[in-house]
mmCIF file of C-alpha atoms in Angstrom:
data_model
loop_
_atom_site.group_PDB
_atom_site.id
_atom_site.type_symbol
_atom_site.label_atom_id
_atom_site.label_comp_id
_atom_site.label_asym_id
_atom_site.label_seq_id
_atom_site.Cartn_x
_atom_site.Cartn_y
_atom_site.Cartn_z
ATOM 1 C CA MET A 29 -0.041 0.330 0.229
ATOM 2 C CA SER A 30 0.995 3.323 -0.923
ATOM 3 C CA SER A 31 2.295 5.782 1.709
ATOM 4 C CA GLN A 32 2.095 9.061 -0.136
ATOM 5 C CA ILE A 33 1.493 12.022 1.807
ATOM 6 C CA VAL A 34 -0.861 14.728 0.955
ATOM 7 C CA VAL A 35 -0.777 18.204 2.023
ATOM 8 C CA ILE A 36 -3.751 20.146 2.006
ATOM 9 C CA PRO A 37 -3.514 23.524 3.005
ATOM 10 C CA ALA A 38 -6.125 24.712 5.528
ATOM 11 C CA ARG A 39 -7.497 28.032 7.086
ATOM 12 C CA ARG A 40 -4.762 30.210 8.775
ATOM 13 C CA GLY A 41 -4.804 31.902 12.298
ATOM 14 C CA HIS A 42 -6.563 34.867 12.575
ATOM 15 C CA SER A 43 -4.317 36.195 15.579
ATOM 16 C CA ASN A 44 -0.512 35.946 16.074
ATOM 17 C CA HIS A 45 -1.142 33.578 19.013
ATOM 18 C CA ALA A 46 -3.373 31.358 16.859
ATOM 19 C CA GLU A 47 -0.825 31.434 14.394
ATOM 20 C CA VAL A 48 1.960 30.376 16.419
ATOM 21 C CA ALA A 49 -0.337 27.400 17.957
ATOM 22 C CA ARG A 50 -0.958 26.475 14.563
ATOM 23 C CA THR A 51 2.534 26.213 13.448
ATOM 24 C CA ILE A 52 3.645 24.206 16.391
ATOM 25 C CA GLY A 53 0.870 22.139 16.261
ATOM 26 C CA ILE A 54 1.839 21.487 12.588
ATOM 27 C CA ASP A 55 5.267 20.550 13.496
ATOM 28 C CA ILE A 56 4.135 18.003 16.459
ATOM 29 C CA ILE A 57 1.405 16.134 14.164
ATOM 30 C CA ALA A 58 4.360 15.985 11.429
ATOM 31 C CA GLY A 59 6.670 14.549 13.715
ATOM 32 C CA ARG A 60 9.086 16.996 14.635
ATOM 33 C CA TYR A 61 8.755 17.354 17.672
ATOM 34 C CA GLY A 62 8.276 13.682 18.516
ATOM 35 C CA GLU A 63 6.306 12.175 21.236
ATOM 36 C CA GLY A 64 7.772 13.186 24.874
ATOM 37 C CA ALA A 65 9.947 15.473 23.331
ATOM 38 C CA LYS A 66 10.855 18.766 25.079
ATOM 39 C CA LEU A 67 9.924 22.052 23.248
ATOM 40 C CA PRO A 68 12.700 24.745 23.488
ATOM 41 C CA GLY A 69 12.505 27.558 25.873
ATOM 42 C CA ASP A 70 10.617 30.248 26.043
ATOM 43 C CA ALA A 71 13.692 32.332 24.804
ATOM 44 C CA GLU A 72 14.427 30.477 21.920
ATOM 45 C CA LEU A 73 10.857 30.414 20.858
ATOM 46 C CA THR A 74 9.720 33.667 21.227
ATOM 47 C CA LEU A 75 13.059 34.756 18.700
ATOM 48 C CA LEU A 76 12.238 32.124 16.515
ATOM 49 C CA PHE A 77 8.648 33.536 16.073
ATOM 50 C CA GLY A 78 9.028 37.206 16.569
ATOM 51 C CA VAL A 79 6.154 37.666 19.313
ATOM 52 C CA SER A 80 6.512 38.441 23.009
ATOM 53 C CA ARG A 81 6.060 35.821 25.808
ATOM 54 C CA PRO A 82 2.654 36.285 26.667
ATOM 55 C CA VAL A 83 1.609 35.931 23.219
ATOM 56 C CA LEU A 84 3.703 32.378 23.464
ATOM 57 C CA ARG A 85 1.933 31.340 26.509
ATOM 58 C CA GLU A 86 -1.187 31.888 24.760
ATOM 59 C CA SER A 87 -0.410 29.645 22.409
ATOM 60 C CA VAL A 88 0.912 27.028 24.322
ATOM 61 C CA LYS A 89 -2.265 27.043 26.626
ATOM 62 C CA THR A 90 -4.034 26.634 23.275
ATOM 63 C CA LEU A 91 -1.967 23.656 22.809
ATOM 64 C CA VAL A 92 -1.941 22.020 26.174
ATOM 65 C CA ALA A 93 -6.048 22.452 25.837
ATOM 66 C CA LYS A 94 -6.145 20.197 22.561
ATOM 67 C CA GLY A 95 -4.284 17.582 24.361
ATOM 68 C CA LEU A 96 -1.098 18.255 22.194
ATOM 69 C CA LEU A 97 1.374 19.428 24.923
ATOM 70 C CA SER A 98 1.677 19.535 28.694
ATOM 71 C CA THR A 99 3.699 21.511 30.755
ATOM 72 C CA LYS A 100 5.460 20.739 34.108
ATOM 73 C CA ALA A 101 7.489 22.626 36.589
ATOM 74 C CA ARG A 102 11.443 21.878 36.544
ATOM 75 C CA VAL A 103 10.566 19.942 32.904
ATOM 76 C CA GLY A 104 8.915 22.354 30.613
ATOM 77 C CA THR A 105 6.687 21.976 28.023
ATOM 78 C CA VAL A 106 6.625 18.326 26.416
ATOM 79 C CA VAL A 107 4.946 16.970 23.603
ATOM 80 C CA ARG A 108 1.894 14.489 25.063
ATOM 81 C CA GLU A 109 1.514 10.872 23.045
ATOM 82 C CA ARG A 110 -0.981 11.085 20.319
ATOM 83 C CA ALA A 111 -3.467 8.989 22.442
ATOM 84 C CA SER A 112 -4.285 12.102 24.105
ATOM 85 C CA TRP A 113 -4.809 14.256 20.833
ATOM 86 C CA ASN A 114 -8.083 15.619 20.747
ATOM 87 C CA MET A 115 -8.772 14.689 17.286
ATOM 88 C CA PHE A 116 -12.241 15.832 17.296
ATOM 89 C CA ASP A 117 -10.747 19.395 17.371
ATOM 90 C CA PRO A 118 -11.716 21.167 14.333
ATOM 91 C CA ASP A 119 -7.979 22.712 14.442
ATOM 92 C CA VAL A 120 -6.266 19.529 14.961
ATOM 93 C CA LEU A 121 -8.209 17.875 11.811
ATOM 94 C CA ALA A 122 -7.262 20.927 10.166
ATOM 95 C CA TRP A 123 -3.522 21.027 10.939
ATOM 96 C CA HIS A 124 -3.161 16.940 10.132
ATOM 97 C CA LEU A 125 -4.382 18.059 6.734
ATOM 98 C CA ASP A 126 -1.618 20.720 6.775
ATOM 99 C CA ALA A 127 1.054 18.486 8.089
ATOM 100 C CA GLY A 128 0.416 15.662 5.193
ATOM 101 C CA ILE A 129 -1.939 12.962 5.346
ATOM 102 C CA ASP A 130 -1.899 9.500 3.972
ATOM 103 C CA ARG A 131 -4.465 6.492 3.582
ATOM 104 C CA ARG A 132 -4.495 5.504 6.811
ATOM 105 C CA PHE A 133 -5.814 8.659 7.942
ATOM 106 C CA LEU A 134 -8.404 8.413 5.315
ATOM 107 C CA ARG A 135 -9.851 5.169 6.832
ATOM 108 C CA ASP A 136 -9.565 6.559 10.061
ATOM 109 C CA LEU A 137 -11.438 9.573 9.201
ATOM 110 C CA ALA A 138 -14.139 7.193 7.305
ATOM 111 C CA GLU A 139 -14.509 4.489 10.026
ATOM 112 C CA ILE A 140 -15.461 7.413 12.557
ATOM 113 C CA ARG A 141 -17.805 8.614 10.005
ATOM 114 C CA LEU A 142 -19.003 4.784 9.541
ATOM 115 C CA ALA A 143 -19.506 4.532 13.485
ATOM 116 C CA VAL A 144 -21.835 7.770 13.079
ATOM 117 C CA GLU A 145 -23.295 8.872 9.859
ATOM 118 C CA PRO A 146 -25.285 6.128 8.903
ATOM 119 C CA GLN A 147 -26.941 6.210 12.511
ATOM 120 C CA ALA A 148 -27.848 9.963 12.040
ATOM 121 C CA ALA A 149 -29.255 9.533 8.510
ATOM 122 C CA ALA A 150 -31.343 6.777 9.804
ATOM 123 C CA LEU A 151 -32.375 9.156 12.837
ATOM 124 C CA ALA A 152 -32.828 11.987 10.414
ATOM 125 C CA ALA A 153 -35.530 9.672 8.736
ATOM 126 C CA GLU A 154 -37.535 9.933 11.904
ATOM 127 C CA ARG A 155 -37.103 13.116 13.184
ATOM 128 C CA ARG A 156 -36.440 15.411 10.035
ATOM 129 C CA SER A 157 -38.823 18.455 9.898
ATOM 130 C CA GLU A 158 -39.568 19.921 6.347
ATOM 131 C CA ASP A 159 -37.019 22.934 6.758
ATOM 132 C CA ASP A 160 -34.457 20.217 7.070
ATOM 133 C CA LEU A 161 -35.491 18.209 3.995
ATOM 134 C CA THR A 162 -35.488 21.856 2.237
ATOM 135 C CA LEU A 163 -31.881 22.290 3.142
ATOM 136 C CA MET A 164 -30.968 18.879 1.770
ATOM 137 C CA ARG A 165 -32.317 19.309 -0.833
ATOM 138 C CA ALA A 166 -31.018 22.513 -1.894
ATOM 139 C CA ALA A 167 -27.475 20.851 -1.187
ATOM 140 C CA VAL A 168 -28.357 18.546 -3.588
ATOM 141 C CA ALA A 169 -29.162 20.836 -6.180
ATOM 142 C CA ARG A 170 -26.193 22.857 -5.676
ATOM 143 C CA MET A 171 -24.417 19.474 -6.138
ATOM 144 C CA GLN A 172 -25.987 18.588 -9.477
ATOM 145 C CA GLU A 173 -25.798 22.197 -10.618
ATOM 146 C CA GLU A 174 -21.827 22.235 -10.579
ATOM 147 C CA PRO A 175 -18.680 20.743 -12.013
ATOM 148 C CA GLY A 176 -17.230 17.662 -9.856
ATOM 149 C CA ALA A 177 -14.380 19.279 -9.644
ATOM 150 C CA SER A 178 -15.428 22.606 -8.509
ATOM 151 C CA GLU A 179 -15.264 24.373 -5.068
ATOM 152 C CA GLY A 180 -19.466 24.475 -5.237
ATOM 153 C CA PHE A 181 -19.602 20.883 -5.586
ATOM 154 C CA ALA A 182 -17.596 20.286 -2.544
ATOM 155 C CA GLU A 183 -19.410 23.187 -0.530
ATOM 156 C CA GLY A 184 -22.924 21.418 -1.633
ATOM 157 C CA ASP A 185 -21.530 17.875 -0.839
ATOM 158 C CA LEU A 186 -20.346 19.218 2.947
ATOM 159 C CA ALA A 187 -23.928 21.060 2.971
ATOM 160 C CA LEU A 188 -25.656 18.200 2.533
ATOM 161 C CA HIS A 189 -24.084 15.700 5.615
ATOM 162 C CA ILE A 190 -24.316 18.814 7.950
ATOM 163 C CA ALA A 191 -27.903 19.211 7.303
ATOM 164 C CA ILE A 192 -28.290 15.501 7.811
ATOM 165 C CA ALA A 193 -26.404 15.640 11.360
ATOM 166 C CA ASN A 194 -28.361 18.276 12.464
ATOM 167 C CA ALA A 195 -31.598 16.520 11.271
ATOM 168 C CA SER A 196 -31.022 13.783 13.630
ATOM 169 C CA GLY A 197 -31.749 15.581 16.656
ATOM 170 C CA ASN A 198 -28.718 14.712 18.183
ATOM 171 C CA PRO A 199 -26.336 17.079 19.634
ATOM 172 C CA PHE A 200 -23.256 14.423 19.345
ATOM 173 C CA MET A 201 -23.982 13.824 15.871
ATOM 174 C CA ARG A 202 -23.993 17.472 15.351
ATOM 175 C CA SER A 203 -20.809 18.120 16.932
ATOM 176 C CA ILE A 204 -19.183 15.571 14.477
ATOM 177 C CA GLY A 205 -19.093 18.259 12.109
ATOM 178 C CA ALA A 206 -15.529 19.091 12.463
ATOM 179 C CA VAL A 207 -14.838 15.625 11.027
ATOM 180 C CA ILE A 208 -17.100 15.471 8.012
ATOM 181 C CA GLU A 209 -15.959 18.521 7.415
ATOM 182 C CA ALA A 210 -12.091 17.483 7.567
ATOM 183 C CA ALA A 211 -12.600 13.977 6.047
ATOM 184 C CA LEU A 212 -14.418 15.532 2.909
ATOM 185 C CA ARG A 213 -12.399 18.533 2.286
ATOM 186 C CA ALA A 214 -9.524 15.904 2.204
ATOM 187 C CA SER A 215 -11.596 13.584 -0.161
ATOM 188 C CA PHE A 216 -12.250 16.579 -2.158
ATOM 189 C CA VAL A 217 -8.790 17.398 -2.922
ATOM 190 C CA LEU A 218 -7.411 13.938 -3.504
ATOM 191 C CA SER A 219 -9.987 12.806 -5.683
ATOM 192 C CA ALA A 220 -13.236 14.884 -6.659
ATOM 193 C CA PRO A 221 -15.190 12.874 -9.147
ATOM 194 C CA ALA A 222 -14.073 14.763 -11.988
ATOM 195 C CA ASP A 223 -15.119 12.696 -14.973
ATOM 196 C CA THR A 224 -19.112 13.412 -15.738
ATOM 197 C CA HIS A 225 -19.926 9.670 -14.936
ATOM 198 C CA GLU A 226 -18.272 9.355 -11.342
ATOM 199 C CA ARG A 227 -20.117 12.820 -10.620
ATOM 200 C CA ASP A 228 -23.152 11.689 -11.895
ATOM 201 C CA VAL A 229 -23.047 8.538 -9.603
ATOM 202 C CA ALA A 230 -21.914 10.746 -6.674
ATOM 203 C CA VAL A 231 -24.847 13.023 -7.053
ATOM 204 C CA SER A 232 -27.212 10.223 -7.461
ATOM 205 C CA ALA A 233 -25.921 8.514 -4.179
ATOM 206 C CA HIS A 234 -26.119 11.672 -2.383
ATOM 207 C CA ALA A 235 -29.700 11.950 -3.486
ATOM 208 C CA SER A 236 -30.792 8.235 -2.295
ATOM 209 C CA ILE A 237 -29.921 9.376 0.800
ATOM 210 C CA VAL A 238 -32.502 11.936 0.984
ATOM 211 C CA GLU A 239 -34.759 10.253 -0.814
ATOM 212 C CA ALA A 240 -34.811 7.734 1.922
ATOM 213 C CA ILE A 241 -34.918 10.595 4.578
ATOM 214 C CA ALA A 242 -37.977 12.118 3.135
ATOM 215 C CA ALA A 243 -39.559 8.670 3.453
ATOM 216 C CA GLY A 244 -38.911 8.218 6.742
ATOM 217 C CA ASP A 245 -37.150 4.734 5.761
ATOM 218 C CA ALA A 246 -34.516 4.892 8.181
ATOM 219 C CA GLY A 247 -33.062 1.557 7.063
ATOM 220 C CA ALA A 248 -32.784 2.823 3.702
ATOM 221 C CA ALA A 249 -31.212 6.331 4.735
ATOM 222 C CA GLY A 250 -28.491 4.365 6.793
ATOM 223 C CA ALA A 251 -27.525 1.891 3.930
ATOM 224 C CA ALA A 252 -27.335 5.180 1.466
ATOM 225 C CA MET A 253 -25.202 7.065 4.098
ATOM 226 C CA THR A 254 -22.718 3.918 4.155
ATOM 227 C CA ASN A 255 -22.748 3.621 0.239
ATOM 228 C CA VAL A 256 -21.362 7.356 -0.022
ATOM 229 C CA ILE A 257 -18.540 6.857 2.407
ATOM 230 C CA PHE A 258 -17.418 3.415 0.763
ATOM 231 C CA ASN A 259 -17.738 5.316 -2.899
ATOM 232 C CA GLY A 260 -15.467 8.164 -1.437
ATOM 233 C CA LEU A 261 -13.180 5.698 0.545
ATOM 234 C CA ARG A 262 -13.047 3.712 -2.825
ATOM 235 C CA ARG A 263 -12.179 7.082 -5.421
ATOM 236 C CA HIS A 264 -9.223 7.709 -3.636
ATOM 237 C CA GLY A 265 -7.779 4.280 -3.048
ATOM 238 C CA ALA A 266 -8.386 3.898 0.625
ATOM 239 C CA ALA A 267 -10.555 1.446 1.181
ATOM 240 C CA GLY A 268 -9.573 -2.283 2.068
#
């Protein structure tokens, strides 16, 4: 199996401390600072980033809160083990895309989606409102109108999945939106359904989810969602 790393640029931080946190976070995720490694001291880091100590400390606090770092008296700032990282945090997911992802990461994302999204679709079939259906149909219409390799197609795809999570009525399923966004953005950049046939297959598969939800068929909605996730994996060769 190929171990090719693909870098997907993510959004930038909007403040000095956010940008410093992002840079250190990417370095940790990329392995430049390994698990258990001690970060350079404050003096070195403030010089490196050209920021004040308060800005640096705010950046470190951010990374501690996300599970990437720990700070201990007389020890310093240390990289925590990967198992402690908050992988549901939108920034941590975005930094993975910046650091570079491989097929294993895509499969990991797909596995958590498979554990949640089919059930979200099934619940949406039981709980959706007419407003929910309107949003879902608008998202599918957006996908139908846009070329497969366009930003508009990707936005329609994401909007549909988020609308389904919201329609489930379960706040925990709604909170998985960051994982869905990261997975879809990664999948889209790696293998957007560029040719007409693949695009039409993708649109039809997504429309099937909405049809099942509209019909109140929880089983069919869950199965259609599972099919969509596996189709995405197959397109970029991360299935199996």
